Amino acid sequence: MSSLREPLSAQTIRAALFHVPFVREVVYLPCAGSTNDAARELAAQNAPHATLVVTDDQTAGRGRLGRSWYMPPRSALAMSILVRPHLAAIHANRLTMLAGLAAAEGVQQVTGLAAKLKWPNDVVIMNDELRASRIPGVKKMGGILTEASIVADRIDYAIVGIGLNVNVDFADRPELAETATSLMLQLGREVDRLSVLAAVIDRFAARFDWLNAGDALRTAWSARLVTLGRRVEARLGGSDDALLIGFAEAVGDDGALLLRTDDGASHRLLAADVTFHRGNIDNFSTR
Ligand code: BTN
C-alpha cells in the first residue's frame, strides 16, 4: 500500500493542524455514514465550536439537493466542521461561501492547481484541456454541504461539510469521470490528503471573521466563481422545474446569484442547478 493511501488518524490530523488553534476538537472515524450526520450528533451532545469530524470511508455521503456523494475509501477527503457562529440565520449561506473559498485556496496552495468555484457550492477545475472541450468546460473536484440548526432567527450551530476528490480515479464509477475529476487526475500523481486537509482548514480558520465582515467574503468568493460573466441555464427545481437562461451578472452578500434574463428582468437565485449555456464554449477565459 502506498503511504498516501494509508488511513488517517486523529493523531496525524491533530499534528497536521498544530498551527491552527481554531480547531478545538478532532474526531476521526475510520468509517461513517456521513460526517455531517456524525457532526450533528456531536452537536446534540454539546460538542464545542470548531469540532472537526473526518472519515476515511464515508458510506452514505450526501450532497446538495438530496444527491449522494461518492467517495472510495482512503482516496478522498470527507470532513465536517461543527461551528457555533454569531450569525443570523439569513446569513447561513456565508458558511458555504467561506468553506468553498477555503477549499479552493487550500487546494491551490498545496497543488498549484487553479481551483475555482461554481455557484453555489462546487469546487471545480478548469484547465486548458477543459477550456477547449465541450460543455461542461469545468470538472467538479469537490463540494460543500452546509446544514444549520436555527433558533429564533439565529444559527445555533452549523455543520459545514467539505468533500474533496483528492486521489479518486473513478475506476468503479467511470460515468462520474465525465463531469468530475480529482487532484490526482489533474496532476498525474497522488497528493497527500493530510496536507490538503490542513491547508483547507487553515484557510477556513483564517477567514472565519469574514462571516461578519462586510464585503470581504463576497469579493474573494466572486473572484473564484467561474459562473460570473457567462450565459448560464438555471434550473429552479420545484413543481414546475422552471428553466431560466440568462447572464450571470453578480452575487449578493449572502451568495444569491443575480441572473439577467433576455427579457431584461433580474432574478435573484438562492438555489438552482446552474450549467453553462452552449454559447460560452468558444470564448471561455480564465478567471
Ligand atoms: C455537493 O456537491 O452537493 C456537496 C457535497 C458535499 C460532500 C461532503 S463530504 C463530507 C460531508 N459529509 C457529507 O455527507 N457530505 C459532505
Short mmCIF file of C-alpha atoms and ligand atoms in Angstrom, two decimals:
data_model
loop_
_atom_site.label_atom_id
_atom_site.label_comp_id
_atom_site.label_asym_id
_atom_site.label_seq_id
_atom_site.Cartn_x
_atom_site.Cartn_y
_atom_site.Cartn_z
CA MET A 1 0.00 0.00 0.00
CA SER A 2 1.36 3.40 -0.93
CA SER A 3 1.83 5.63 2.12
CA LEU A 4 -0.53 8.17 0.60
CA ARG A 5 -3.32 5.58 0.72
CA GLU A 6 -2.78 4.83 4.40
CA PRO A 7 -5.63 5.65 6.77
CA LEU A 8 -5.67 8.99 8.54
CA SER A 9 -5.92 9.10 12.34
CA ALA A 10 -6.87 11.63 15.00
CA GLN A 11 -3.21 11.86 15.92
CA THR A 12 -1.92 12.60 12.42
CA ILE A 13 -4.75 15.09 11.80
CA ARG A 14 -4.01 16.92 15.06
CA ALA A 15 -0.32 17.01 14.20
CA ALA A 16 -1.07 18.43 10.75
CA LEU A 17 -3.24 21.11 12.39
CA PHE A 18 -0.81 22.06 15.15
CA HIS A 19 -0.58 25.57 13.68
CA VAL A 20 -4.38 26.03 13.56
CA PRO A 21 -5.55 26.68 17.14
CA PHE A 22 -9.03 27.42 15.77
CA VAL A 23 -9.78 23.68 15.76
CA ARG A 24 -10.87 22.73 19.28
CA GLU A 25 -11.51 19.02 18.79
CA VAL A 26 -10.70 16.44 16.14
CA VAL A 27 -12.93 13.39 15.80
CA TYR A 28 -11.64 10.74 13.41
CA LEU A 29 -13.98 7.96 12.32
CA PRO A 30 -12.49 5.09 10.27
CA CYS A 31 -15.93 4.65 8.73
CA ALA A 32 -19.06 6.81 8.89
CA GLY A 33 -22.35 7.16 7.06
CA SER A 34 -22.00 10.91 6.63
CA THR A 35 -19.60 13.17 8.53
CA ASN A 36 -22.35 15.82 8.54
CA ASP A 37 -24.64 13.41 10.41
CA ALA A 38 -21.85 12.43 12.80
CA ALA A 39 -21.12 16.11 13.49
CA ARG A 40 -24.80 16.78 14.12
CA GLU A 41 -24.88 14.00 16.71
CA LEU A 42 -21.83 15.53 18.37
CA ALA A 43 -23.53 18.95 18.35
CA ALA A 44 -26.50 17.42 20.17
CA GLN A 45 -24.04 16.22 22.81
CA ASN A 46 -22.72 19.78 23.22
CA ALA A 47 -19.51 19.34 21.27
CA PRO A 48 -17.67 22.67 21.16
CA HIS A 49 -17.43 25.22 18.36
CA ALA A 50 -14.79 24.21 15.81
CA THR A 51 -15.05 20.45 16.21
CA LEU A 52 -13.67 18.76 13.10
CA VAL A 53 -15.03 15.36 12.04
CA VAL A 54 -13.10 13.37 9.43
CA THR A 55 -13.63 9.91 7.99
CA ASP A 56 -11.65 7.68 5.66
CA ASP A 57 -14.68 5.76 4.46
CA GLN A 58 -17.93 7.66 4.05
CA THR A 59 -20.63 5.18 3.06
CA ALA A 60 -23.69 7.45 2.79
CA GLY A 61 -22.22 10.81 1.87
CA ARG A 62 -24.77 13.45 0.98
CA GLY A 63 -24.66 16.31 -1.49
CA ARG A 64 -26.90 19.24 -2.23
CA LEU A 65 -30.50 18.61 -3.31
CA GLY A 66 -30.56 15.15 -1.72
CA ARG A 67 -27.91 13.75 -4.03
CA SER A 68 -25.44 11.14 -2.88
CA TRP A 69 -21.74 11.90 -2.65
CA TYR A 70 -19.29 9.30 -3.95
CA MET A 71 -16.13 8.58 -2.01
CA PRO A 72 -13.98 5.47 -2.33
CA PRO A 73 -12.21 4.64 0.96
CA ARG A 74 -8.91 6.44 1.74
CA SER A 75 -8.88 8.22 -1.63
CA ALA A 76 -10.62 11.47 -0.80
CA LEU A 77 -11.30 13.90 2.00
CA ALA A 78 -14.68 13.86 3.72
CA MET A 79 -14.87 16.22 6.65
CA SER A 80 -17.35 18.36 8.53
CA ILE A 81 -16.71 21.32 10.79
CA LEU A 82 -19.20 21.97 13.57
CA VAL A 83 -19.33 25.72 14.21
CA ARG A 84 -21.38 27.87 16.56
CA PRO A 85 -21.05 31.27 14.87
CA HIS A 86 -22.65 34.53 15.95
CA LEU A 87 -24.63 34.77 12.77
CA ALA A 88 -28.21 35.48 11.76
CA ALA A 89 -29.94 32.58 10.02
CA ILE A 90 -30.34 34.65 6.85
CA HIS A 91 -26.53 34.68 6.54
CA ALA A 92 -26.12 30.90 6.67
CA ASN A 93 -25.00 30.74 3.03
CA ARG A 94 -21.88 32.64 4.02
CA LEU A 95 -20.61 29.43 5.60
CA THR A 96 -20.80 27.71 2.22
CA MET A 97 -19.03 30.66 0.63
CA LEU A 98 -16.32 30.59 3.29
CA ALA A 99 -15.79 26.84 3.00
CA GLY A 100 -15.72 26.92 -0.81
CA LEU A 101 -13.17 29.71 -0.76
CA ALA A 102 -11.06 27.86 1.83
CA ALA A 103 -11.22 24.66 -0.21
CA ALA A 104 -10.14 26.39 -3.42
CA GLU A 105 -7.36 28.33 -1.70
CA GLY A 106 -6.14 25.28 0.21
CA VAL A 107 -6.08 23.10 -2.91
CA GLN A 108 -4.22 25.77 -4.85
CA GLN A 109 -1.71 26.27 -2.05
CA VAL A 110 -0.81 22.57 -1.89
CA THR A 111 -1.03 21.63 -5.58
CA GLY A 112 -0.64 24.84 -7.58
CA LEU A 113 -3.85 23.98 -9.43
CA ALA A 114 -6.07 26.97 -10.15
CA ALA A 115 -9.06 25.72 -8.19
CA LYS A 116 -12.24 27.67 -8.87
CA LEU A 117 -15.81 27.70 -7.62
CA LYS A 118 -19.02 27.13 -9.49
CA TRP A 119 -22.12 28.67 -7.97
CA PRO A 120 -23.34 27.80 -5.45
CA ASN A 121 -21.20 25.09 -3.84
CA ASP A 122 -18.95 23.28 -6.31
CA VAL A 123 -15.17 23.29 -6.22
CA VAL A 124 -14.03 22.93 -9.82
CA ILE A 125 -11.03 22.80 -12.10
CA MET A 126 -10.94 24.45 -15.50
CA ASN A 127 -7.63 23.70 -17.19
CA ASP A 128 -6.55 24.31 -20.79
CA GLU A 129 -7.87 20.97 -21.97
CA LEU A 130 -11.20 21.56 -20.28
CA ARG A 131 -11.38 25.10 -21.61
CA ALA A 132 -11.07 23.70 -25.11
CA SER A 133 -13.52 20.89 -24.51
CA ARG A 134 -17.24 20.82 -24.89
CA ILE A 135 -19.76 21.51 -22.14
CA PRO A 136 -19.42 21.47 -19.13
CA GLY A 137 -15.96 23.03 -19.54
CA VAL A 138 -15.26 22.59 -15.87
CA LYS A 139 -14.93 19.45 -13.83
CA LYS A 140 -16.03 19.13 -10.26
CA MET A 141 -13.39 18.12 -7.73
CA GLY A 142 -15.25 18.92 -4.55
CA GLY A 143 -18.40 20.22 -2.95
CA ILE A 144 -19.70 21.92 0.16
CA LEU A 145 -22.82 20.96 2.11
CA THR A 146 -23.81 23.32 4.93
CA GLU A 147 -26.62 22.37 7.29
CA ALA A 148 -27.69 24.74 10.05
CA SER A 149 -29.77 24.44 13.18
CA ILE A 150 -31.72 27.66 13.68
CA VAL A 151 -33.08 29.02 16.96
CA ALA A 152 -35.07 32.27 16.90
CA ASP A 153 -33.58 33.58 13.63
CA ARG A 154 -30.01 32.87 14.77
CA ILE A 155 -27.74 29.98 13.89
CA ASP A 156 -27.48 27.77 16.95
CA TYR A 157 -24.91 25.61 15.23
CA ALA A 158 -23.98 24.74 11.67
CA ILE A 159 -22.29 21.77 10.10
CA VAL A 160 -20.06 22.67 7.19
CA GLY A 161 -19.32 19.56 5.15
CA ILE A 162 -16.43 19.54 2.71
CA GLY A 163 -15.78 16.74 0.23
CA LEU A 164 -12.66 16.81 -1.96
CA ASN A 165 -11.67 14.26 -4.61
CA VAL A 166 -8.00 14.05 -3.83
CA ASN A 167 -6.79 10.69 -5.18
CA VAL A 168 -10.03 9.37 -6.66
CA ASP A 169 -9.62 7.58 -10.02
CA PHE A 170 -13.33 6.84 -10.70
CA ALA A 171 -12.34 3.34 -11.86
CA ASP A 172 -15.52 1.84 -10.43
CA ARG A 173 -17.74 4.79 -11.44
CA PRO A 174 -16.46 5.79 -14.91
CA GLU A 175 -19.66 7.67 -15.72
CA LEU A 176 -18.79 10.19 -12.98
CA ALA A 177 -15.47 11.00 -14.66
CA GLU A 178 -17.35 12.81 -17.41
CA THR A 179 -18.18 15.65 -15.04
CA ALA A 180 -15.88 15.06 -12.06
CA THR A 181 -12.14 14.97 -11.55
CA SER A 182 -9.60 14.65 -8.76
CA LEU A 183 -6.36 16.33 -7.85
CA MET A 184 -4.54 13.12 -8.78
CA LEU A 185 -6.12 13.00 -12.24
CA GLN A 186 -5.25 16.64 -12.84
CA LEU A 187 -1.64 16.34 -11.68
CA GLY A 188 -0.80 12.78 -12.78
CA ARG A 189 0.40 11.91 -9.28
CA GLU A 190 -1.06 11.21 -5.88
CA VAL A 191 -1.49 14.04 -3.41
CA ASP A 192 -1.04 13.90 0.36
CA ARG A 193 -4.54 14.16 1.83
CA LEU A 194 -3.30 15.48 5.17
CA SER A 195 -1.56 18.43 3.51
CA VAL A 196 -4.76 19.33 1.68
CA LEU A 197 -6.85 18.91 4.83
CA ALA A 198 -4.51 21.15 6.83
CA ALA A 199 -4.37 23.85 4.17
CA VAL A 200 -8.15 23.95 3.74
CA ILE A 201 -8.85 24.08 7.48
CA ASP A 202 -6.15 26.72 7.92
CA ARG A 203 -7.79 28.90 5.25
CA PHE A 204 -11.24 28.35 6.80
CA ALA A 205 -9.93 29.41 10.21
CA ALA A 206 -8.04 32.40 8.83
CA ARG A 207 -11.17 33.75 7.13
CA PHE A 208 -13.71 32.88 9.83
CA ASP A 209 -14.08 36.53 10.93
CA TRP A 210 -15.21 37.34 7.40
CA LEU A 211 -18.60 35.87 8.22
CA ASN A 212 -19.38 39.23 9.82
CA ALA A 213 -17.03 41.45 7.83
CA GLY A 214 -18.85 43.40 5.18
CA ASP A 215 -17.80 42.77 1.63
CA ALA A 216 -14.53 40.87 2.04
CA LEU A 217 -16.01 37.39 1.74
CA ARG A 218 -18.21 38.23 -1.23
CA THR A 219 -15.31 39.88 -3.06
CA ALA A 220 -12.91 36.96 -2.56
CA TRP A 221 -15.61 34.40 -3.36
CA SER A 222 -16.68 36.24 -6.51
CA ALA A 223 -13.10 36.32 -7.76
CA ARG A 224 -13.05 32.49 -7.82
CA LEU A 225 -16.52 32.00 -9.30
CA VAL A 226 -16.38 30.68 -12.87
CA THR A 227 -20.13 31.28 -13.12
CA LEU A 228 -19.96 35.06 -13.24
CA GLY A 229 -19.86 36.90 -16.54
CA ARG A 230 -21.26 33.96 -18.51
CA ARG A 231 -24.51 32.92 -20.06
CA VAL A 232 -25.97 30.17 -17.93
CA GLU A 233 -29.02 27.96 -17.66
CA ALA A 234 -30.56 27.81 -14.20
CA ARG A 235 -32.97 25.03 -13.40
CA LEU A 236 -35.01 26.09 -10.39
CA GLY A 237 -36.45 22.71 -9.35
CA GLY A 238 -39.79 22.73 -7.61
CA SER A 239 -43.03 21.51 -9.10
CA ASP A 240 -42.75 23.35 -12.44
CA ASP A 241 -38.95 22.88 -12.66
CA ALA A 242 -38.64 26.27 -14.39
CA LEU A 243 -35.59 26.96 -16.56
CA LEU A 244 -34.08 30.44 -16.76
CA ILE A 245 -31.47 31.32 -19.38
CA GLY A 246 -29.52 34.49 -18.91
CA PHE A 247 -26.35 36.31 -17.95
CA ALA A 248 -24.83 35.66 -14.52
CA GLU A 249 -24.18 39.26 -13.53
CA ALA A 250 -23.16 39.25 -9.87
CA VAL A 251 -23.58 37.66 -6.47
CA GLY A 252 -25.01 39.27 -3.37
CA ASP A 253 -23.53 39.34 0.15
CA ASP A 254 -25.32 36.14 1.01
CA GLY A 255 -24.36 34.28 -2.10
CA ALA A 256 -27.51 34.87 -4.14
CA LEU A 257 -26.87 34.76 -7.90
CA LEU A 258 -28.19 37.73 -9.85
CA LEU A 259 -29.27 36.48 -13.25
CA ARG A 260 -30.35 38.84 -16.07
CA THR A 261 -32.65 37.03 -18.48
CA ASP A 262 -33.05 38.05 -22.13
CA ASP A 263 -36.24 39.97 -21.40
CA GLY A 264 -34.18 42.30 -19.21
CA ALA A 265 -35.58 41.01 -15.90
CA SER A 266 -33.21 40.47 -12.98
CA HIS A 267 -33.66 37.29 -10.94
CA ARG A 268 -32.17 36.71 -7.51
CA LEU A 269 -31.50 32.98 -7.15
CA LEU A 270 -30.78 31.36 -3.80
CA ALA A 271 -30.81 27.77 -5.04
CA ALA A 272 -30.74 26.31 -8.55
CA ASP A 273 -28.83 23.91 -10.75
CA VAL A 274 -26.70 26.08 -12.99
CA THR A 275 -24.91 24.94 -16.14
CA PHE A 276 -23.09 26.93 -18.78
CA HIS A 277 -25.08 27.84 -21.85
CA ARG A 278 -23.66 26.48 -25.12
CA GLY A 279 -22.75 29.92 -26.39
CA ASN A 280 -19.95 30.13 -23.82
CA ILE A 281 -17.88 27.32 -25.20
CA ASP A 282 -15.81 29.20 -27.72
CA ASN A 283 -14.97 32.12 -25.51
CA PHE A 284 -14.11 30.69 -22.13
CA SER A 285 -11.47 32.73 -20.40
CA THR A 286 -9.51 32.06 -17.26
CA ARG A 287 -10.79 33.96 -14.29
C1 BTN B 1 -22.37 18.79 -3.20
O1 BTN B 1 -21.53 18.94 -4.08
O2 BTN B 1 -23.56 18.69 -3.46
C2 BTN B 1 -21.91 18.78 -1.77
C3 BTN B 1 -21.05 17.58 -1.44
C4 BTN B 1 -20.61 17.57 0.00
C5 BTN B 1 -19.92 16.30 0.39
C6 BTN B 1 -19.36 16.37 1.77
S1 BTN B 1 -18.30 15.02 2.15
C7 BTN B 1 -18.27 15.49 3.81
C8 BTN B 1 -19.67 15.91 4.17
N1 BTN B 1 -20.48 14.77 4.54
C9 BTN B 1 -21.49 14.57 3.68
O3 BTN B 1 -22.34 13.66 3.77
N2 BTN B 1 -21.46 15.49 2.71
C10 BTN B 1 -20.37 16.42 2.91
#
